[in-house]
Coordinates of C-alpha atoms and ligand atoms in Angstrom, one line a residue:
X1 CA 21.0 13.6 -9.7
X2 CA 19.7 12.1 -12.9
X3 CA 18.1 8.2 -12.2
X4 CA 19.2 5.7 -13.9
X5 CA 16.6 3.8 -16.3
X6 CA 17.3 0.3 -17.5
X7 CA 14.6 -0.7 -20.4
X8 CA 12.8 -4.2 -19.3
X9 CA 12.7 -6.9 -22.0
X10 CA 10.1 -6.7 -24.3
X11 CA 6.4 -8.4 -22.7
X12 CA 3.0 -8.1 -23.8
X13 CA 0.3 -7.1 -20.5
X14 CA -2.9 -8.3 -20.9
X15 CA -5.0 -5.8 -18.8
X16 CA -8.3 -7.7 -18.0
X17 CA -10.4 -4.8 -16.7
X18 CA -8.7 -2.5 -19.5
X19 CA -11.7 -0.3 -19.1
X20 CA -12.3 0.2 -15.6
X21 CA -11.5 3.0 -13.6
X22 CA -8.3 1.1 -12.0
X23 CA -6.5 1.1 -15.3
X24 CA -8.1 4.4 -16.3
X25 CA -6.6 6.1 -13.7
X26 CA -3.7 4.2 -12.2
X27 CA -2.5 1.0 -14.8
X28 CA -2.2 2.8 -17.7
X29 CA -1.2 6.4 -17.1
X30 CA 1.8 4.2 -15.2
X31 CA 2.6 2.4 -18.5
X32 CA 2.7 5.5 -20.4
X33 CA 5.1 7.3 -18.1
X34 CA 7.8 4.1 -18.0
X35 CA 7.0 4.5 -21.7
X36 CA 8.5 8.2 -22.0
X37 CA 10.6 7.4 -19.6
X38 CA 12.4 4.8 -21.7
X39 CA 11.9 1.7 -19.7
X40 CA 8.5 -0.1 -21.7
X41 CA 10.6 -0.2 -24.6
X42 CA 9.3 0.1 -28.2
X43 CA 8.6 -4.1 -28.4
X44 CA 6.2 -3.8 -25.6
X45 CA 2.3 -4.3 -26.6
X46 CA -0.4 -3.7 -23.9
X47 CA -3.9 -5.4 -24.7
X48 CA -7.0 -4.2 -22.6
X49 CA -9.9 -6.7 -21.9
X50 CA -13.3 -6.1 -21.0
X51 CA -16.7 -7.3 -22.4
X52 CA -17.5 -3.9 -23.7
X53 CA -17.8 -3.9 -27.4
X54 CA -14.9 -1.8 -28.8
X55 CA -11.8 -1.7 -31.6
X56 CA -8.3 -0.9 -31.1
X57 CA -9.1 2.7 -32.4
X58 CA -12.1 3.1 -29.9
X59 CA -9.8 1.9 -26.9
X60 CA -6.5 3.8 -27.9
X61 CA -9.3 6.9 -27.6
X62 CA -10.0 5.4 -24.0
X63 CA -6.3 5.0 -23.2
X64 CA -5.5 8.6 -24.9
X65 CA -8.6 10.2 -22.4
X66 CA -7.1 8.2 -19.5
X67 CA -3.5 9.8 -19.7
X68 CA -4.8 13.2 -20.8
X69 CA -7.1 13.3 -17.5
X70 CA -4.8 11.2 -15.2
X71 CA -1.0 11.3 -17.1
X72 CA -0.9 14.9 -18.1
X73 CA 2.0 15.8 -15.7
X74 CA 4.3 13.4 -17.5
X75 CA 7.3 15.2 -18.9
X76 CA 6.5 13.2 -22.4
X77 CA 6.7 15.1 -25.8
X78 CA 3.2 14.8 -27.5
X79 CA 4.5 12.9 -30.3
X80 CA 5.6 10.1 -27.8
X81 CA 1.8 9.5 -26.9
X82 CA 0.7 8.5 -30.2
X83 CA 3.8 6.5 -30.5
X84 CA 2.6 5.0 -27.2
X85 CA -0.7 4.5 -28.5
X86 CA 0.7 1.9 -31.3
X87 CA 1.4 -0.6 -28.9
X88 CA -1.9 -0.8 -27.4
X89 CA -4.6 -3.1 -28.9
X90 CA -7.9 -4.4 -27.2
X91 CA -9.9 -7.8 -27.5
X92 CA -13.4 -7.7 -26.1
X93 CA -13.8 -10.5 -23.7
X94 CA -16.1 -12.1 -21.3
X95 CA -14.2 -13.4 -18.2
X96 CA -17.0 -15.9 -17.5
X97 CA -17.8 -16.8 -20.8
X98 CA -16.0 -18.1 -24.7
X99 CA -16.2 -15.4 -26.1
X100 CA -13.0 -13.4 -26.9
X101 CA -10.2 -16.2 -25.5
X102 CA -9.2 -17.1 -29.1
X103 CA -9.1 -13.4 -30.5
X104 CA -6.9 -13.0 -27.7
X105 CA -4.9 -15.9 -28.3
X106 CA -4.3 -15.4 -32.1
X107 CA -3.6 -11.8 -30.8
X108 CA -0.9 -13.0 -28.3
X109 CA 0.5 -15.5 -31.0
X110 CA 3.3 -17.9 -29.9
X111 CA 6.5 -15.0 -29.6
X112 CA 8.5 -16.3 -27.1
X113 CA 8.2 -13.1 -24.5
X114 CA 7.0 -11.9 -20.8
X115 CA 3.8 -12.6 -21.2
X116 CA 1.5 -10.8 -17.9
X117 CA -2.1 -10.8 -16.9
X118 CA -3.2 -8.2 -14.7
X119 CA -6.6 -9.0 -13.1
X120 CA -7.9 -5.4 -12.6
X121 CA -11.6 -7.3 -12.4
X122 CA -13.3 -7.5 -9.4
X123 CA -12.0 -10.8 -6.7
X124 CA -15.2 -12.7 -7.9
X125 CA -13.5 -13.3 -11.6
X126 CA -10.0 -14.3 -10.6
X127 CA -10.9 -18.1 -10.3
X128 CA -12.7 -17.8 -14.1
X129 CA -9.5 -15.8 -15.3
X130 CA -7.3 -18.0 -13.7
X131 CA -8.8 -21.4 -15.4
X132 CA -9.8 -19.3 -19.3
X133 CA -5.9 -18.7 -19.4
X134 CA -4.5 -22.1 -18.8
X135 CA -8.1 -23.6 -20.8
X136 CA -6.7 -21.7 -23.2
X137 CA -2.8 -22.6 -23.3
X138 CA -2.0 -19.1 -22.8
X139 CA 0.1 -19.3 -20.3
X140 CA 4.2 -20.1 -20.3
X141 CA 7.0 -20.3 -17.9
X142 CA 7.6 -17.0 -18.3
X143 CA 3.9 -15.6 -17.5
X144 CA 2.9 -13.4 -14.6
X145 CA -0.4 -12.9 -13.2
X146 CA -1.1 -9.5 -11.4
X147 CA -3.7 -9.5 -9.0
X148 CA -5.4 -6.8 -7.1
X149 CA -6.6 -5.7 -3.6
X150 CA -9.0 -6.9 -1.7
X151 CA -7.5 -10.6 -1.7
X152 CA -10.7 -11.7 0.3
X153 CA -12.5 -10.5 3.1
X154 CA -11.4 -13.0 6.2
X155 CA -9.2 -16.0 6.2
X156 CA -11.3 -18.0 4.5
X157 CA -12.0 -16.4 1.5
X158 CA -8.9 -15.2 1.1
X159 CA -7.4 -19.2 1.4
X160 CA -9.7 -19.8 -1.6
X161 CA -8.8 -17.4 -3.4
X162 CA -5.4 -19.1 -2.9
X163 CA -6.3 -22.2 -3.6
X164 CA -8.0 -20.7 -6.9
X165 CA -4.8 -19.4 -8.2
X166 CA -2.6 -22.1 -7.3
X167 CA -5.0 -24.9 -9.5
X168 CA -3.4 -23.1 -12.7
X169 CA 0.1 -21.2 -11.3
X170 CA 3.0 -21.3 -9.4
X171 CA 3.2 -19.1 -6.6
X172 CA 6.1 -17.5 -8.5
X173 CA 4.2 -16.2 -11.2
X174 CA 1.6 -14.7 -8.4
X175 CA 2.2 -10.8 -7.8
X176 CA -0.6 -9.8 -5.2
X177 CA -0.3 -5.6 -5.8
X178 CA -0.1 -3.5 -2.4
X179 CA 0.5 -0.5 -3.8
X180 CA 2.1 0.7 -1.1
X181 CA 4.9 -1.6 -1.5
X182 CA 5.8 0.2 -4.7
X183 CA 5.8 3.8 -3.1
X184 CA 9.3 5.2 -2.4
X185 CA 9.4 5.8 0.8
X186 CA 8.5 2.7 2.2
X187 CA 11.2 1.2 0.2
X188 CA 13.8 3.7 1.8
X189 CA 12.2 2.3 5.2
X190 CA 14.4 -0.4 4.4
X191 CA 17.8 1.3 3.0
X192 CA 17.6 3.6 5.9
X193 CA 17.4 0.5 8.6
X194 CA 19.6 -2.2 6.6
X195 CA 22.0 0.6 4.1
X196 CA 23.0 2.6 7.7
X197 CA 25.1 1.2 10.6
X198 CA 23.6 4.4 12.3
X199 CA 19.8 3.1 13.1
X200 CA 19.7 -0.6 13.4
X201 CA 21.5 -1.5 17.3
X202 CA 18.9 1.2 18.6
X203 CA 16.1 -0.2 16.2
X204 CA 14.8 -2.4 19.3
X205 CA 12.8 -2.4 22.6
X206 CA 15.6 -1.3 24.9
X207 CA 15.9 2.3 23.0
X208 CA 12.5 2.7 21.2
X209 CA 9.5 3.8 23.3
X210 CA 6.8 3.0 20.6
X211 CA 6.1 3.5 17.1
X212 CA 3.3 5.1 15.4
X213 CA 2.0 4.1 12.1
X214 CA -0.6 6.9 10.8
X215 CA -2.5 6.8 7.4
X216 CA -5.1 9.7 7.6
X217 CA -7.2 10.6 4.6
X218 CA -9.2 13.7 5.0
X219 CA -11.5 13.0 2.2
X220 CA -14.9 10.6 2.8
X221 CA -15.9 7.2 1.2
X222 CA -17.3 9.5 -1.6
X223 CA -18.4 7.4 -4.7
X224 CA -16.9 4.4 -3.2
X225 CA -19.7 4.0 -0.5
X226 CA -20.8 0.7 -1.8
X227 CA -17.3 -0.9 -1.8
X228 CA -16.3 1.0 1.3
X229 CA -19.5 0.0 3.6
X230 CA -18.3 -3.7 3.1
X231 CA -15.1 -3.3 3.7
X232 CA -14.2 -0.5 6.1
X233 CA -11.2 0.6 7.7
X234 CA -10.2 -2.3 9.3
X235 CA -9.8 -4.7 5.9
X236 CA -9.6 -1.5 3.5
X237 CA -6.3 0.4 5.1
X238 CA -5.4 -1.9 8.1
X239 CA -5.0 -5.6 7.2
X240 CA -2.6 -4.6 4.0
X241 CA -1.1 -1.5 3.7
X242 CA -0.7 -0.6 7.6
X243 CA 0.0 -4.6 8.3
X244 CA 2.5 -4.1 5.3
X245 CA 4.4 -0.9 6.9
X246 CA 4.5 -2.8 10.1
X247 CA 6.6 -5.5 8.8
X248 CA 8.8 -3.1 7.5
X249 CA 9.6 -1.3 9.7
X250 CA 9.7 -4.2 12.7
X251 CA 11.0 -7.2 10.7
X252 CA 14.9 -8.7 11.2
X253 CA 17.5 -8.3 8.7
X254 CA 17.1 -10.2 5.9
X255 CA 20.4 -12.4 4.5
X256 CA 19.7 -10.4 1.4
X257 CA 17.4 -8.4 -0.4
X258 CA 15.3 -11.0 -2.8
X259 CA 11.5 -11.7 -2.7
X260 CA 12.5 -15.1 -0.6
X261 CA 14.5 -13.4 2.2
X262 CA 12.4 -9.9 2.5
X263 CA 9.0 -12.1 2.4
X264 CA 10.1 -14.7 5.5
X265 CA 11.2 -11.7 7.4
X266 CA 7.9 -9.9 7.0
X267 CA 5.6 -13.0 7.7
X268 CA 7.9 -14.2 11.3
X269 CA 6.7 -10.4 12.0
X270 CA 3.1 -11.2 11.3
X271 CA 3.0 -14.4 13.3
X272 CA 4.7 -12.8 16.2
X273 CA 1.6 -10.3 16.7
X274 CA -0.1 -11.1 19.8
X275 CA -4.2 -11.2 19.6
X276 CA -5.9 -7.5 20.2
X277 CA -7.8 -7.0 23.4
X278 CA -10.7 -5.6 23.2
X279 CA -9.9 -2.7 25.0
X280 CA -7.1 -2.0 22.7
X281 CA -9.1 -1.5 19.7
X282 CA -11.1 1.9 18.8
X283 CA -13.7 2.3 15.9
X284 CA -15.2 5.2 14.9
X285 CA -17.9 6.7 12.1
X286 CA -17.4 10.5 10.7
X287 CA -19.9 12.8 11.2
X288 CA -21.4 15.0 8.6
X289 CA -21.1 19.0 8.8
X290 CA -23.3 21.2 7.8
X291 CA -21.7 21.0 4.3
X292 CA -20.3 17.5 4.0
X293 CA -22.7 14.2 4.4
X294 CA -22.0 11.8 7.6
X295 CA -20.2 8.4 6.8
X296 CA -24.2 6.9 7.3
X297 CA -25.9 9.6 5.2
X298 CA -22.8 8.8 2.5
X299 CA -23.2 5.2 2.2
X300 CA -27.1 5.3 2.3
X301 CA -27.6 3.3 5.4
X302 CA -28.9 4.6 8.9
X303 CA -27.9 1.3 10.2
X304 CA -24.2 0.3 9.1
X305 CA -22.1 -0.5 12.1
X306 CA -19.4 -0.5 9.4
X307 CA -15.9 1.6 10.7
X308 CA -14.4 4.5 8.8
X309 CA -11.8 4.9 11.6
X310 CA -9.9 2.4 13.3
X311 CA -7.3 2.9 16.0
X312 CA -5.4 0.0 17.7
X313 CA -2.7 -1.2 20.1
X314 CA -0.7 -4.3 18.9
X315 CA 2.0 -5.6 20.4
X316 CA 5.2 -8.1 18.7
X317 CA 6.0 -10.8 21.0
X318 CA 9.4 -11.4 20.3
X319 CA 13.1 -10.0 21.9
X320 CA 13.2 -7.1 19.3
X321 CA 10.0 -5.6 20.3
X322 CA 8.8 -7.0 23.8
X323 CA 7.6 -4.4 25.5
X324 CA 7.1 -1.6 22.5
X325 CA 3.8 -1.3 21.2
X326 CA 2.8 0.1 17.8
X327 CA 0.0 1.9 17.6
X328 CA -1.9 2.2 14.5
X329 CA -4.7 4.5 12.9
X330 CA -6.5 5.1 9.9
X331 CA -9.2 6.8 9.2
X332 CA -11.1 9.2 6.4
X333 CA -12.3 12.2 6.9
X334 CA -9.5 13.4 9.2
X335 CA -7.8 16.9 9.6
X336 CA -5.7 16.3 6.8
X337 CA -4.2 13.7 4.2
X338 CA -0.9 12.7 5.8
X339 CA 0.3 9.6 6.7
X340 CA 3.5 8.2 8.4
X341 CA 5.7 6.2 10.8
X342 CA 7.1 7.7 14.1
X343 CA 9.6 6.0 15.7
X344 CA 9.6 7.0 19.4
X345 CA 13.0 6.7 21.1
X346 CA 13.1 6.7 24.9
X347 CA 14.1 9.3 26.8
X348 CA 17.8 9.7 27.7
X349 CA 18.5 7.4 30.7
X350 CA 19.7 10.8 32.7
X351 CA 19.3 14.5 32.3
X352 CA 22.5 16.2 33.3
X353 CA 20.7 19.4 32.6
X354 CA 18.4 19.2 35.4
X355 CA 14.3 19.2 35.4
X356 CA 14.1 22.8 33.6
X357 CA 15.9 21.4 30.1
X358 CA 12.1 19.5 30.0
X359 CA 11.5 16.2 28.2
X360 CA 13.4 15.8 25.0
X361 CA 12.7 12.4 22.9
X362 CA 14.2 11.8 19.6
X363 CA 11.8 10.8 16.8
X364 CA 12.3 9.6 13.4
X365 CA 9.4 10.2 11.0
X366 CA 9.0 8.6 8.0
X367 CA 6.4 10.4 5.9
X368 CA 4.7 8.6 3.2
X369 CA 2.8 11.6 2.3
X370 CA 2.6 14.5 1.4
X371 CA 6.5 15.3 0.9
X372 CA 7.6 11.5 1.4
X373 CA 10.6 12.2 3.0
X374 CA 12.7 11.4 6.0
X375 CA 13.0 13.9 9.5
X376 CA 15.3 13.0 12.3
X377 CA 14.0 15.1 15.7
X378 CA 17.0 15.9 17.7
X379 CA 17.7 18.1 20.5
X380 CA 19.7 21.0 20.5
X381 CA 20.8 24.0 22.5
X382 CA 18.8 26.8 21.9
X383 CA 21.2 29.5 20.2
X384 CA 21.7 32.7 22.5
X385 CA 23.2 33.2 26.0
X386 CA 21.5 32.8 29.4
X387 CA 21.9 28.5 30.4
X388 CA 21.3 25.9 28.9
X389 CA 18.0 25.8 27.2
X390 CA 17.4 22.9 24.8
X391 CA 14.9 23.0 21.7
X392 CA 14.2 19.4 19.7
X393 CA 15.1 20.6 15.5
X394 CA 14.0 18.7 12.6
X395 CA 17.0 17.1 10.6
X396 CA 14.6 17.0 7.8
X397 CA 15.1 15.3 4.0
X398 CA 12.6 16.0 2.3
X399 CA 13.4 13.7 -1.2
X400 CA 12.9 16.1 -3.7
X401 CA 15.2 18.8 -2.0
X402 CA 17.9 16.5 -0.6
X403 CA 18.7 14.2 -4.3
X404 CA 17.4 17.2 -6.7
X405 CA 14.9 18.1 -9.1
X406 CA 15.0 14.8 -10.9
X407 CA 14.5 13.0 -7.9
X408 CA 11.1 15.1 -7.3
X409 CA 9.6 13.7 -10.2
X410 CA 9.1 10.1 -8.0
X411 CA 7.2 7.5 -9.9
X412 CA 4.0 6.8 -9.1
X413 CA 4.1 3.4 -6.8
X414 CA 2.5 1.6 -9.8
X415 CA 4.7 2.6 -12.7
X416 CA 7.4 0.7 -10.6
X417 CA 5.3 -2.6 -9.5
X418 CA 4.2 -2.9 -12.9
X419 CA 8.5 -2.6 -14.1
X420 CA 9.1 -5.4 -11.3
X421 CA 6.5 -7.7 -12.6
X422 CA 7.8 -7.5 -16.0
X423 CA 11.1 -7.7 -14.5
X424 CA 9.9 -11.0 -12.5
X425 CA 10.7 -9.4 -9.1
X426 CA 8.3 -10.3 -6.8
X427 CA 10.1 -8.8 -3.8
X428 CA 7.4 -6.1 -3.5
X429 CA 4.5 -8.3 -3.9
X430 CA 2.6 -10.2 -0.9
X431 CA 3.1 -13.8 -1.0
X432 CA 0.1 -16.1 -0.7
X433 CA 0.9 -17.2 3.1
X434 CA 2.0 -13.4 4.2
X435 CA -2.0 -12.3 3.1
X436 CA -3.2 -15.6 4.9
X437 CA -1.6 -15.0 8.4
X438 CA -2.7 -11.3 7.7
X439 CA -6.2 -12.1 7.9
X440 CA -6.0 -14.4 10.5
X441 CA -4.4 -11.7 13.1
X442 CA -7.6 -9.2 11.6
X443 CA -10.9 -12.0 11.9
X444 CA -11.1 -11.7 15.3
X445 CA -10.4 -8.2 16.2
X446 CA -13.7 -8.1 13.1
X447 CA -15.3 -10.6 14.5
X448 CA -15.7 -9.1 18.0
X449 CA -17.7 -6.3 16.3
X450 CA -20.7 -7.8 15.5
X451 CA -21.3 -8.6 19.5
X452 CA -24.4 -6.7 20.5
X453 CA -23.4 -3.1 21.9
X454 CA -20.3 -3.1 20.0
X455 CA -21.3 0.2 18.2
X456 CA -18.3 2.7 16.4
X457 CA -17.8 6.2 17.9
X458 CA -18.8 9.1 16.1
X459 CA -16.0 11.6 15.7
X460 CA -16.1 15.4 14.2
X461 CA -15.3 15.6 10.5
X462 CA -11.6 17.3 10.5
X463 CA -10.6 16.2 13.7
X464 CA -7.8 13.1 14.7
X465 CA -10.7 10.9 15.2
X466 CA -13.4 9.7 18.4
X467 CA -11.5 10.6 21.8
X468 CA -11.3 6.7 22.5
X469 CA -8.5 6.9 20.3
X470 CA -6.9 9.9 21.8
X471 CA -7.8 7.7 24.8
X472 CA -6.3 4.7 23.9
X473 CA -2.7 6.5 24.4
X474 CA -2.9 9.0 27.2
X475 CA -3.7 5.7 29.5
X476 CA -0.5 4.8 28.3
X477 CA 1.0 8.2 28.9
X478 CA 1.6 8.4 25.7
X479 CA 0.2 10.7 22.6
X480 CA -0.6 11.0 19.1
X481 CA 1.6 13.0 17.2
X482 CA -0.6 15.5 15.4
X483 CA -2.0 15.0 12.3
X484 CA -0.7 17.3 9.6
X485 CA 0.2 18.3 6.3
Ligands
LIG501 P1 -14.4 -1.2 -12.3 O1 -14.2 0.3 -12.6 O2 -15.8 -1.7 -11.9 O3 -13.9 -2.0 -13.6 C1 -14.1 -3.4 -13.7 C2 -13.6 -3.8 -15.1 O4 -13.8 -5.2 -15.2 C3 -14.2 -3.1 -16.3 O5 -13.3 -2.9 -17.3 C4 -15.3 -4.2 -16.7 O6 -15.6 -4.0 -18.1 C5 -14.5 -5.4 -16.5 N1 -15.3 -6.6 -16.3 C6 -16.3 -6.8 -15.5 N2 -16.9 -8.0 -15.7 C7 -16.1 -8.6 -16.6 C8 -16.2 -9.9 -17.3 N3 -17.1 -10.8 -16.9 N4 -15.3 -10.2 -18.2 C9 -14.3 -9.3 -18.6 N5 -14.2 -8.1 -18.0 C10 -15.1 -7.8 -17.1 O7 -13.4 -1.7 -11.2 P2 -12.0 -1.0 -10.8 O8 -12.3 0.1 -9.8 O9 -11.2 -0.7 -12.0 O10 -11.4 -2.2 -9.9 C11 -10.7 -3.3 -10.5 C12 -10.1 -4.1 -9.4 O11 -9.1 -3.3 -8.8 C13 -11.0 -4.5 -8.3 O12 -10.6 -5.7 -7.7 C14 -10.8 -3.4 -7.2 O13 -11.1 -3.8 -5.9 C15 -9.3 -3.2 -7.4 N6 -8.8 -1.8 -7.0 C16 -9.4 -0.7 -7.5 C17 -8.9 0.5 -7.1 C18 -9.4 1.8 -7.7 O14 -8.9 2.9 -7.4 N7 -10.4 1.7 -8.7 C19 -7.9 0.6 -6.1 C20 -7.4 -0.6 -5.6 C21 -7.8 -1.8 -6.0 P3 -16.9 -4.6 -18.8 O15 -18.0 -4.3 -17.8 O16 -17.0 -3.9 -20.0 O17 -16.7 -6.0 -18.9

């Protein structure tokens, strides 16, 4: 099955941060593959930003280095990065300061095209970014700023951050990334439940058990210790991507698919989240091995209280999901990298089979990764003679088997939010109250950490995490499914 490509209308993307190791690794690689892949077009120009002195030969040298380390696996003929390279440029500019806003102006000129900003700075310069481009009259009814995660750190900071952006634009022209929006699964999350009649009249309390939402990362804070131990788990994974694969996968219908509909659906899902009791809630800290470094020893501080784990119980309180809890983990350093959503159907009302058959539960897993792809547990007769034993099968679709080789080659989540911004779709982009009632469910679960005694568990390096967690279900009579590749 070839995909179809439709080319976007010519823009010009001003990366801010063009130097960084966000657009070295992720922004631009993206560009270059929607490049071979026809979709940038020729009329495109991409402009990287920083305050590092450099020309537009020095940064096309970045941008080659960036695609040779991070883009290599594109299907592009060589000739077409070069090609590629033409249409990038670079203006050295201070965010804070005067210098560079005019270079980038007369660089921008007045062409009547998509014109997008994508803040790949850290959250401390989107207020000065913000201002220097209106200041500046760079900005038209057809521009676009892109913003980044972390939007804040609580409630409040994130409302000012808000507030920051909506002095100079609309919240149209606001695209706040979650990457894992853009990935391809999680889009299917939503064919599957609203393009099937088969899923949706059982997609509800009275047939579904509980759902499981896992995103498990086996690798450690690494480099990122500094970030991380300010962050952890709780705002890093849990507060926007797991909080975003939640919606999905619990919201109503929406009337249609279109960033107004999709975005109501998702934040009635958020306000509907009933507070976390304590007792539901389970942080933990990695150990080292004899090997690998301890989450403490990696971030350089005996004392941080900080969570590399976090396990929790929330409930929706509304008809749909009454009664159904979700139950969400992430952690790093777990047995593997593997994350996705288990939907746990009940058990039949009545086993005509008798007690021997055992306990057989349909599940339907959506994995995100590795092999995003889509497996429907059902039960079965186990093949042979002798009674009736039953076996539960994987109806599994894996993506790249079930649409063909074409479809294997998936594009990375950012190559497509950075085609939807262009395109001005903000359907897969958090809106500005969807982030604020976000961090309003997370303060207090955060806040409840810093009482005295409130210490995270330690939990083995390769293993599913403190046995709190594993505790946190069994009470329920309940499990985790396990966590592998
Ligand atoms: P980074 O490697 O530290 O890069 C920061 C960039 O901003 C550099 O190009 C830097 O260049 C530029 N910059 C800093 N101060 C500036 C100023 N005053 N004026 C103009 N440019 C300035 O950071 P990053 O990892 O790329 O992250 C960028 C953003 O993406 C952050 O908000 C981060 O949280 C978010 N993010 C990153 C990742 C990731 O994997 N890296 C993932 C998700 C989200 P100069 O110093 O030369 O100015």
């Amino acid at each position: 099955m070839v995909s179809r490509v439709i080319p976007v209308q010519p823009f010009d993307l001003v990366v801010f941060g063009g130097t960084g190791d966000l657009a070295r690794r992720k922004i631009l690689p993206a560009l270059f593959r929607r490049y071979c892949a026809g979709q940038m077009g020729d009329a495109a120009r991409v402009i990287g930003a920083a305050r590092a002195e450099m020309d537009d030969t020095a940064y096309r040298d970045f941008v080659r280095g960036a695609i040779t380390e991070f883009g290599a696996d594109t299907a592009c003929a060589p000739d077409q990065l070069e090609a590629f390279l033409g249409q990038i440029g670079y203006v050295t500019l201070d965010a804070q300061g005067a210098q560079g806003w005019d270079a980038l102006k007369a660089r921008l000129g007045d062409a009547d095209r998509i014109r997008a900003f994508y803040f790949s700075v850290g959250p401390g310069l989107f207020a000065d970014l913000a201002a220097r481009i209106e200041t500046h009259g760079l900005a038209g009814p057809d521009t676009r700023v892109v913003v980044e995660k972390p939007f804040g750190r609580d409630l409040a900071s994130a409302r000012s951050l808000n507030a920051d952006l909506a002095k100079h634009f609309d919240e149209t022209q606001i695209y706040r990334i979650d990457h894992y929006l853009g990935k391809e699964t999680v889009q299917n999350l939503m064919a599957i439940r609203f393009g099937n009649m088969l899923f949706e009249p059982l997609w509800n309390s009275q047939y579904v058990d509980h759902i499981q939402i896992t995103v498990a990362e086996s690798g450690g804070v690494g480099s990122r210790g500094d970030y991380y131990d300010k962050a952890g788990a709780m705002r890093d994974m849990m507060q926007n991507h797991i909080m975003q694969l939640l919606c999905l996968t619990a919201m109503e219908p929406p009337a249609k698919y279109d960033p107004h509909a999709v975005r109501d659906e998702k934040l009635k899902v958020i306000r509907a989240l009933g507070p976390v009791e304590p007792g539901d809630v389970v942080r933990g800290q990695y150990e080292g091995t004899d090997s690998l470094p301890g989450y403490l020893e990696e971030v350089g501080d005996d004392s941080s209280r900080t969570e590399s784990f976090v396990a929790l119980k929330a409930r929706i309180g509304n008809w749909r999901w009454a009664g159904t809890p979700f139950y969400l983990r992430t952690g790093k350093r777990l047995r593997a990298r593997a994350s996705e959503i288990a939907v746990v159907f009940k058990d039949a009302p009545h086993s005509i089979f008798g007690a021997d058959a055992g306990r057989h539960r349909n599940i339907l897993t959506i994995r995100l990764q590795p092999n995003e792809g889509i497996e429907m547990g059902v039960t079965i007769k186990e093949p042979g003679p002798g009674g009736m034993r039953l076996v539960d099968v994987p109806l599994d679709m894996t993506f790249s088997e079930a649409l063909g080789p074409e479809a294997g080659d998936i594009p990375d989540a950012y190559e497509r939010l950075i085609m939807d911004v262009i395109r001005g779709d903000q359907t897969l982009f958090m809106r500005g109250d969807e982030v604020e009632a976000a961090w309003e469910w997370t303060d207090p679960i955060i806040e409840a950490w810093d009482a005295p005694g409130a210490e995270p568990c330690p939990y083995a390096t390769g293993s599913s995490g403190p046995d709190d967690a594993l505790a946190l279900m069994h009470r329920d009579g309940r499990r985790w499914r396990e966590i592998r590749i």
